[in-house]
GROMACS .gro file of N, CA and C in nm:
model
  312
    1UNK      N    1   0.094  -0.117  -0.001
    1UNK     CA    2  -0.021  -0.028   0.005
    1UNK      C    3   0.079   0.116  -0.004
    2UNK      N    4   0.078   0.247  -0.104
    2UNK     CA    5   0.120   0.349  -0.086
    2UNK      C    6   0.012   0.464  -0.047
    3UNK      N    7   0.083   0.557   0.018
    3UNK     CA    8   0.015   0.656   0.088
    3UNK      C    9   0.060   0.802   0.016
    4UNK      N   10  -0.021   0.864  -0.023
    4UNK     CA   11   0.033   0.997  -0.097
    4UNK      C   12  -0.015   1.116  -0.020
    5UNK      N   13   0.037   1.192   0.041
    5UNK     CA   14  -0.040   1.312   0.139
    5UNK      C   15   0.037   1.442   0.075
    6UNK      N   16  -0.098   1.514   0.078
    6UNK     CA   17  -0.042   1.658   0.064
    6UNK      C   18  -0.086   1.753   0.217
    7UNK      N   19   0.009   1.837   0.252
    7UNK     CA   20  -0.033   1.924   0.353
    7UNK      C   21  -0.051   2.058   0.300
    8UNK      N   22  -0.181   2.107   0.370
    8UNK     CA   23  -0.186   2.229   0.300
    8UNK      C   24  -0.197   2.337   0.441
    9UNK      N   25  -0.167   2.456   0.416
    9UNK     CA   26  -0.175   2.573   0.501
    9UNK      C   27  -0.298   2.660   0.450
   10UNK      N   28  -0.401   2.637   0.509
   10UNK     CA   29  -0.534   2.710   0.433
   10UNK      C   30  -0.556   2.846   0.538
   11UNK      N   31  -0.539   2.963   0.454
   11UNK     CA   32  -0.548   3.101   0.503
   11UNK      C   33  -0.655   3.096   0.619
   12UNK      N   34  -0.632   3.142   0.730
   12UNK     CA   35  -0.759   3.175   0.818
   12UNK      C   36  -0.873   3.261   0.775
   13UNK      N   37  -1.000   3.193   0.787
   13UNK     CA   38  -1.114   3.268   0.716
   13UNK      C   39  -1.161   3.193   0.627
   14UNK      N   40  -1.069   3.120   0.537
   14UNK     CA   41  -1.084   3.037   0.397
   14UNK      C   42  -1.117   2.893   0.408
   15UNK      N   43  -1.126   2.833   0.526
   15UNK     CA   44  -1.159   2.705   0.553
   15UNK      C   45  -1.260   2.640   0.482
   16UNK      N   46  -1.384   2.688   0.493
   16UNK     CA   47  -1.498   2.640   0.426
   16UNK      C   48  -1.492   2.633   0.286
   17UNK      N   49  -1.427   2.764   0.239
   17UNK     CA   50  -1.402   2.789   0.082
   17UNK      C   51  -1.315   2.661   0.043
   18UNK      N   52  -1.226   2.636   0.101
   18UNK     CA   53  -1.097   2.538   0.075
   18UNK      C   54  -1.165   2.404   0.052
   19UNK      N   55  -1.272   2.372   0.194
   19UNK     CA   56  -1.344   2.246   0.188
   19UNK      C   57  -1.468   2.232   0.075
   20UNK      N   58  -1.485   2.315   0.036
   20UNK     CA   59  -1.579   2.343  -0.078
   20UNK      C   60  -1.534   2.292  -0.223
   21UNK      N   61  -1.421   2.329  -0.238
   21UNK     CA   62  -1.321   2.302  -0.356
   21UNK      C   63  -1.341   2.159  -0.358
   22UNK      N   64  -1.285   2.105  -0.264
   22UNK     CA   65  -1.253   1.976  -0.239
   22UNK      C   66  -1.402   1.876  -0.231
   23UNK      N   67  -1.484   1.921  -0.193
   23UNK     CA   68  -1.646   1.859  -0.208
   23UNK      C   69  -1.668   1.854  -0.305
   24UNK      N   70  -1.642   1.948  -0.413
   24UNK     CA   71  -1.703   1.967  -0.533
   24UNK      C   72  -1.608   1.934  -0.661
   25UNK      N   73  -1.502   1.880  -0.640
   25UNK     CA   74  -1.430   1.841  -0.711
   25UNK      C   75  -1.414   1.709  -0.788
   26UNK      N   76  -1.434   1.698  -0.927
   26UNK     CA   77  -1.449   1.568  -0.994
   26UNK      C   78  -1.339   1.528  -1.021
   27UNK      N   79  -1.287   1.413  -0.921
   27UNK     CA   80  -1.147   1.403  -0.949
   27UNK      C   81  -1.126   1.247  -1.016
   28UNK      N   82  -1.231   1.190  -1.007
   28UNK     CA   83  -1.241   1.054  -1.083
   28UNK      C   84  -1.157   0.961  -1.064
   29UNK      N   85  -1.085   0.981  -0.959
   29UNK     CA   86  -0.969   0.880  -0.872
   29UNK      C   87  -1.052   0.731  -0.877
   30UNK      N   88  -1.193   0.714  -0.821
   30UNK     CA   89  -1.248   0.598  -0.802
   30UNK      C   90  -1.215   0.492  -0.944
   31UNK      N   91  -1.207   0.559  -1.033
   31UNK     CA   92  -1.197   0.478  -1.174
   31UNK      C   93  -1.062   0.445  -1.226
   32UNK      N   94  -0.968   0.490  -1.124
   32UNK     CA   95  -0.852   0.458  -1.159
   32UNK      C   96  -0.770   0.331  -1.123
   33UNK      N   97  -0.684   0.275  -1.198
   33UNK     CA   98  -0.610   0.143  -1.151
   33UNK      C   99  -0.540   0.186  -1.025
   34UNK      N  100  -0.593   0.106  -0.927
   34UNK     CA  101  -0.468   0.072  -0.813
   34UNK      C  102  -0.523   0.198  -0.694
   35UNK      N  103  -0.631   0.263  -0.761
   35UNK     CA  104  -0.687   0.389  -0.636
   35UNK      C  105  -0.766   0.305  -0.510
   36UNK      N  106  -0.759   0.331  -0.389
   36UNK     CA  107  -0.816   0.259  -0.300
   36UNK      C  108  -0.898   0.363  -0.229
   37UNK      N  109  -0.848   0.480  -0.166
   37UNK     CA  110  -0.936   0.564  -0.071
   37UNK      C  111  -0.881   0.699  -0.066
   38UNK      N  112  -0.982   0.800  -0.065
   38UNK     CA  113  -0.915   0.918  -0.040
   38UNK      C  114  -1.013   0.990   0.092
   39UNK      N  115  -0.938   1.049   0.177
   39UNK     CA  116  -0.941   1.140   0.276
   39UNK      C  117  -0.883   1.276   0.289
   40UNK      N  118  -0.961   1.371   0.293
   40UNK     CA  119  -0.968   1.514   0.369
   40UNK      C  120  -0.935   1.522   0.502
   41UNK      N  121  -0.837   1.547   0.546
   41UNK     CA  122  -0.824   1.592   0.702
   41UNK      C  123  -0.783   1.733   0.732
   42UNK      N  124  -0.887   1.742   0.867
   42UNK     CA  125  -0.863   1.897   0.907
   42UNK      C  126  -0.790   1.889   1.044
   43UNK      N  127  -0.690   1.977   1.040
   43UNK     CA  128  -0.608   1.973   1.182
   43UNK      C  129  -0.640   2.082   1.257
   44UNK      N  130  -0.527   2.123   1.349
   44UNK     CA  131  -0.542   2.228   1.415
   44UNK      C  132  -0.508   2.375   1.347
   45UNK      N  133  -0.586   2.483   1.407
   45UNK     CA  134  -0.579   2.626   1.355
   45UNK      C  135  -0.480   2.697   1.424
   46UNK      N  136  -0.403   2.762   1.360
   46UNK     CA  137  -0.285   2.857   1.440
   46UNK      C  138  -0.336   3.023   1.398
   47UNK      N  139  -0.461   3.051   1.490
   47UNK     CA  140  -0.470   3.198   1.435
   47UNK      C  141  -0.341   3.302   1.458
   48UNK      N  142  -0.237   3.258   1.538
   48UNK     CA  143  -0.151   3.366   1.523
   48UNK      C  144  -0.052   3.381   1.413
   49UNK      N  145  -0.048   3.263   1.360
   49UNK     CA  146   0.012   3.206   1.221
   49UNK      C  147  -0.065   3.252   1.104
   50UNK      N  148  -0.218   3.281   1.107
   50UNK     CA  149  -0.300   3.279   0.999
   50UNK      C  150  -0.333   3.225   0.919
   51UNK      N  151  -0.352   3.048   0.980
   51UNK     CA  152  -0.387   2.978   0.869
   51UNK      C  153  -0.398   2.818   0.969
   52UNK      N  154  -0.498   2.761   0.880
   52UNK     CA  155  -0.553   2.621   0.959
   52UNK      C  156  -0.491   2.498   0.896
   53UNK      N  157  -0.430   2.398   0.919
   53UNK     CA  158  -0.387   2.316   0.866
   53UNK      C  159  -0.458   2.176   0.845
   54UNK      N  160  -0.415   2.121   0.706
   54UNK     CA  161  -0.519   2.021   0.617
   54UNK      C  162  -0.422   1.930   0.565
   55UNK      N  163  -0.487   1.822   0.533
   55UNK     CA  164  -0.388   1.725   0.460
   55UNK      C  165  -0.474   1.649   0.370
   56UNK      N  166  -0.445   1.591   0.230
   56UNK     CA  167  -0.525   1.499   0.168
   56UNK      C  168  -0.448   1.372   0.182
   57UNK      N  169  -0.503   1.264   0.166
   57UNK     CA  170  -0.437   1.147   0.174
   57UNK      C  171  -0.509   1.066   0.076
   58UNK      N  172  -0.428   1.007  -0.011
   58UNK     CA  173  -0.518   0.926  -0.112
   58UNK      C  174  -0.399   0.777  -0.079
   59UNK      N  175  -0.493   0.668  -0.095
   59UNK     CA  176  -0.432   0.536  -0.073
   59UNK      C  177  -0.426   0.477  -0.195
   60UNK      N  178  -0.298   0.390  -0.237
   60UNK     CA  179  -0.290   0.327  -0.376
   60UNK      C  180  -0.236   0.226  -0.336
   61UNK      N  181  -0.270   0.081  -0.403
   61UNK     CA  182  -0.187  -0.024  -0.410
   61UNK      C  183  -0.095  -0.029  -0.413
   62UNK      N  184  -0.037   0.019  -0.500
   62UNK     CA  185   0.124   0.064  -0.533
   62UNK      C  186   0.165   0.211  -0.557
   63UNK      N  187   0.318   0.213  -0.546
   63UNK     CA  188   0.357   0.359  -0.556
   63UNK      C  189   0.340   0.375  -0.689
   64UNK      N  190   0.355   0.273  -0.789
   64UNK     CA  191   0.351   0.306  -0.913
   64UNK      C  192   0.222   0.353  -0.995
   65UNK      N  193   0.125   0.292  -0.897
   65UNK     CA  194  -0.028   0.325  -0.921
   65UNK      C  195  -0.032   0.480  -0.938
   66UNK      N  196   0.016   0.520  -0.812
   66UNK     CA  197   0.020   0.675  -0.787
   66UNK      C  198   0.074   0.739  -0.877
   67UNK      N  199   0.199   0.717  -0.960
   67UNK     CA  200   0.265   0.799  -1.002
   67UNK      C  201   0.201   0.769  -1.149
   68UNK      N  202   0.135   0.688  -1.211
   68UNK     CA  203   0.059   0.675  -1.306
   68UNK      C  204  -0.030   0.774  -1.318
   69UNK      N  205  -0.088   0.798  -1.210
   69UNK     CA  206  -0.231   0.890  -1.210
   69UNK      C  207  -0.167   1.013  -1.190
   70UNK      N  208  -0.018   1.028  -1.168
   70UNK     CA  209   0.023   1.185  -1.181
   70UNK      C  210   0.054   1.221  -1.308
   71UNK      N  211   0.031   1.111  -1.390
   71UNK     CA  212   0.110   1.123  -1.543
   71UNK      C  213  -0.026   1.139  -1.647
   72UNK      N  214  -0.123   1.119  -1.598
   72UNK     CA  215  -0.284   1.096  -1.652
   72UNK      C  216  -0.372   1.242  -1.687
   73UNK      N  217  -0.444   1.198  -1.800
   73UNK     CA  218  -0.548   1.327  -1.807
   73UNK      C  219  -0.626   1.342  -1.722
   74UNK      N  220  -0.674   1.218  -1.634
   74UNK     CA  221  -0.753   1.247  -1.508
   74UNK      C  222  -0.695   1.343  -1.425
   75UNK      N  223  -0.587   1.328  -1.390
   75UNK     CA  224  -0.496   1.430  -1.288
   75UNK      C  225  -0.494   1.555  -1.366
   76UNK      N  226  -0.438   1.560  -1.466
   76UNK     CA  227  -0.436   1.692  -1.543
   76UNK      C  228  -0.578   1.773  -1.525
   77UNK      N  229  -0.698   1.710  -1.553
   77UNK     CA  230  -0.830   1.739  -1.526
   77UNK      C  231  -0.888   1.769  -1.391
   78UNK      N  232  -0.858   1.713  -1.289
   78UNK     CA  233  -0.854   1.696  -1.163
   78UNK      C  234  -0.773   1.856  -1.071
   79UNK      N  235  -0.677   1.898  -1.165
   79UNK     CA  236  -0.578   2.009  -1.120
   79UNK      C  237  -0.629   2.115  -1.179
   80UNK      N  238  -0.705   2.108  -1.307
   80UNK     CA  239  -0.691   2.215  -1.410
   80UNK      C  240  -0.722   2.358  -1.360
   81UNK      N  241  -0.787   2.383  -1.260
   81UNK     CA  242  -0.844   2.530  -1.169
   81UNK      C  243  -0.786   2.511  -1.080
   82UNK      N  244  -0.674   2.468  -1.018
   82UNK     CA  245  -0.593   2.501  -0.923
   82UNK      C  246  -0.523   2.618  -0.911
   83UNK      N  247  -0.509   2.696  -1.010
   83UNK     CA  248  -0.466   2.808  -0.990
   83UNK      C  249  -0.558   2.921  -0.964
   84UNK      N  250  -0.658   2.913  -0.991
   84UNK     CA  251  -0.760   3.026  -0.938
   84UNK      C  252  -0.819   3.011  -0.784
   85UNK      N  253  -0.704   2.894  -0.725
   85UNK     CA  254  -0.779   2.903  -0.556
   85UNK      C  255  -0.626   2.941  -0.478
   86UNK      N  256  -0.502   2.982  -0.541
   86UNK     CA  257  -0.415   3.009  -0.463
   86UNK      C  258  -0.445   3.124  -0.345
   87UNK      N  259  -0.545   3.203  -0.336
   87UNK     CA  260  -0.597   3.268  -0.225
   87UNK      C  261  -0.595   3.210  -0.092
   88UNK      N  262  -0.643   3.088  -0.115
   88UNK     CA  263  -0.686   2.998  -0.004
   88UNK      C  264  -0.569   2.953   0.100
   89UNK      N  265  -0.431   2.977   0.020
   89UNK     CA  266  -0.319   2.888   0.093
   89UNK      C  267  -0.201   2.989   0.127
   90UNK      N  268  -0.156   2.927   0.251
   90UNK     CA  269  -0.040   3.025   0.304
   90UNK      C  270   0.093   2.932   0.262
   91UNK      N  271   0.143   2.950   0.120
   91UNK     CA  272   0.245   2.900   0.102
   91UNK      C  273   0.184   2.777   0.010
   92UNK      N  274   0.291   2.687  -0.074
   92UNK     CA  275   0.247   2.563  -0.151
   92UNK      C  276   0.231   2.430  -0.044
   93UNK      N  277   0.150   2.325  -0.131
   93UNK     CA  278   0.104   2.233  -0.066
   93UNK      C  279   0.252   2.157  -0.014
   94UNK      N  280   0.267   2.063   0.084
   94UNK     CA  281   0.373   1.995   0.078
   94UNK      C  282   0.323   1.833   0.066
   95UNK      N  283   0.430   1.799  -0.025
   95UNK     CA  284   0.379   1.618  -0.039
   95UNK      C  285   0.500   1.566   0.042
   96UNK      N  286   0.420   1.436   0.072
   96UNK     CA  287   0.486   1.341   0.115
   96UNK      C  288   0.431   1.204   0.085
   97UNK      N  289   0.511   1.063   0.043
   97UNK     CA  290   0.460   0.960   0.009
   97UNK      C  291   0.519   0.847   0.091
   98UNK      N  292   0.437   0.730   0.109
   98UNK     CA  293   0.480   0.653   0.219
   98UNK      C  294   0.461   0.512   0.147
   99UNK      N  295   0.549   0.428   0.162
   99UNK     CA  296   0.503   0.301   0.142
   99UNK      C  297   0.479   0.215   0.278
  100UNK      N  298   0.364   0.139   0.303
  100UNK     CA  299   0.360   0.068   0.416
  100UNK      C  300   0.488  -0.043   0.454
  101UNK      N  301   0.517  -0.068   0.530
  101UNK     CA  302   0.614  -0.156   0.608
  101UNK      C  303   0.523  -0.288   0.632
  102UNK      N  304   0.548  -0.382   0.528
  102UNK     CA  305   0.507  -0.509   0.573
  102UNK      C  306   0.533  -0.570   0.691
  103UNK      N  307   0.453  -0.637   0.751
  103UNK     CA  308   0.481  -0.719   0.889
  103UNK      C  309   0.485  -0.629   1.003
  104UNK      N  310   0.442  -0.504   1.002
  104UNK     CA  311   0.466  -0.409   1.137
  104UNK      C  312   0.323  -0.369   1.174
   0.00000   0.00000   0.00000
C-alpha cells in the first residue's frame, strides 16, 4: 500500500471555501487502476500564524499506481483550476509519500 499525502496551510477565514473546493471536485479517482481511498483531514488552527492545517491522503495499491495517475489526463483535469484558488493557501502544499512496512 502507498499513501500519498499533501499538507496545506489554509489561510484563516478560508477554511469553508477550501473544503468546498474539495467537496465539489471531480477527481475521477475511483475510476483509476490501483486507487483505494481518499481522505481530507482537518487539523489544528493556528490563528497567530494565520492558517489552519489540512491534509489530503490518497491510498493506492502501489506507488507505481500513484505515479501513473500523476501522468494521466484525469490528474490534469482534476488540477485544471488549481491556480484559481491560490488565495486559499499560505504557501504551497507539501507532498509526502509513504510505502507501508509489511509485517509491522
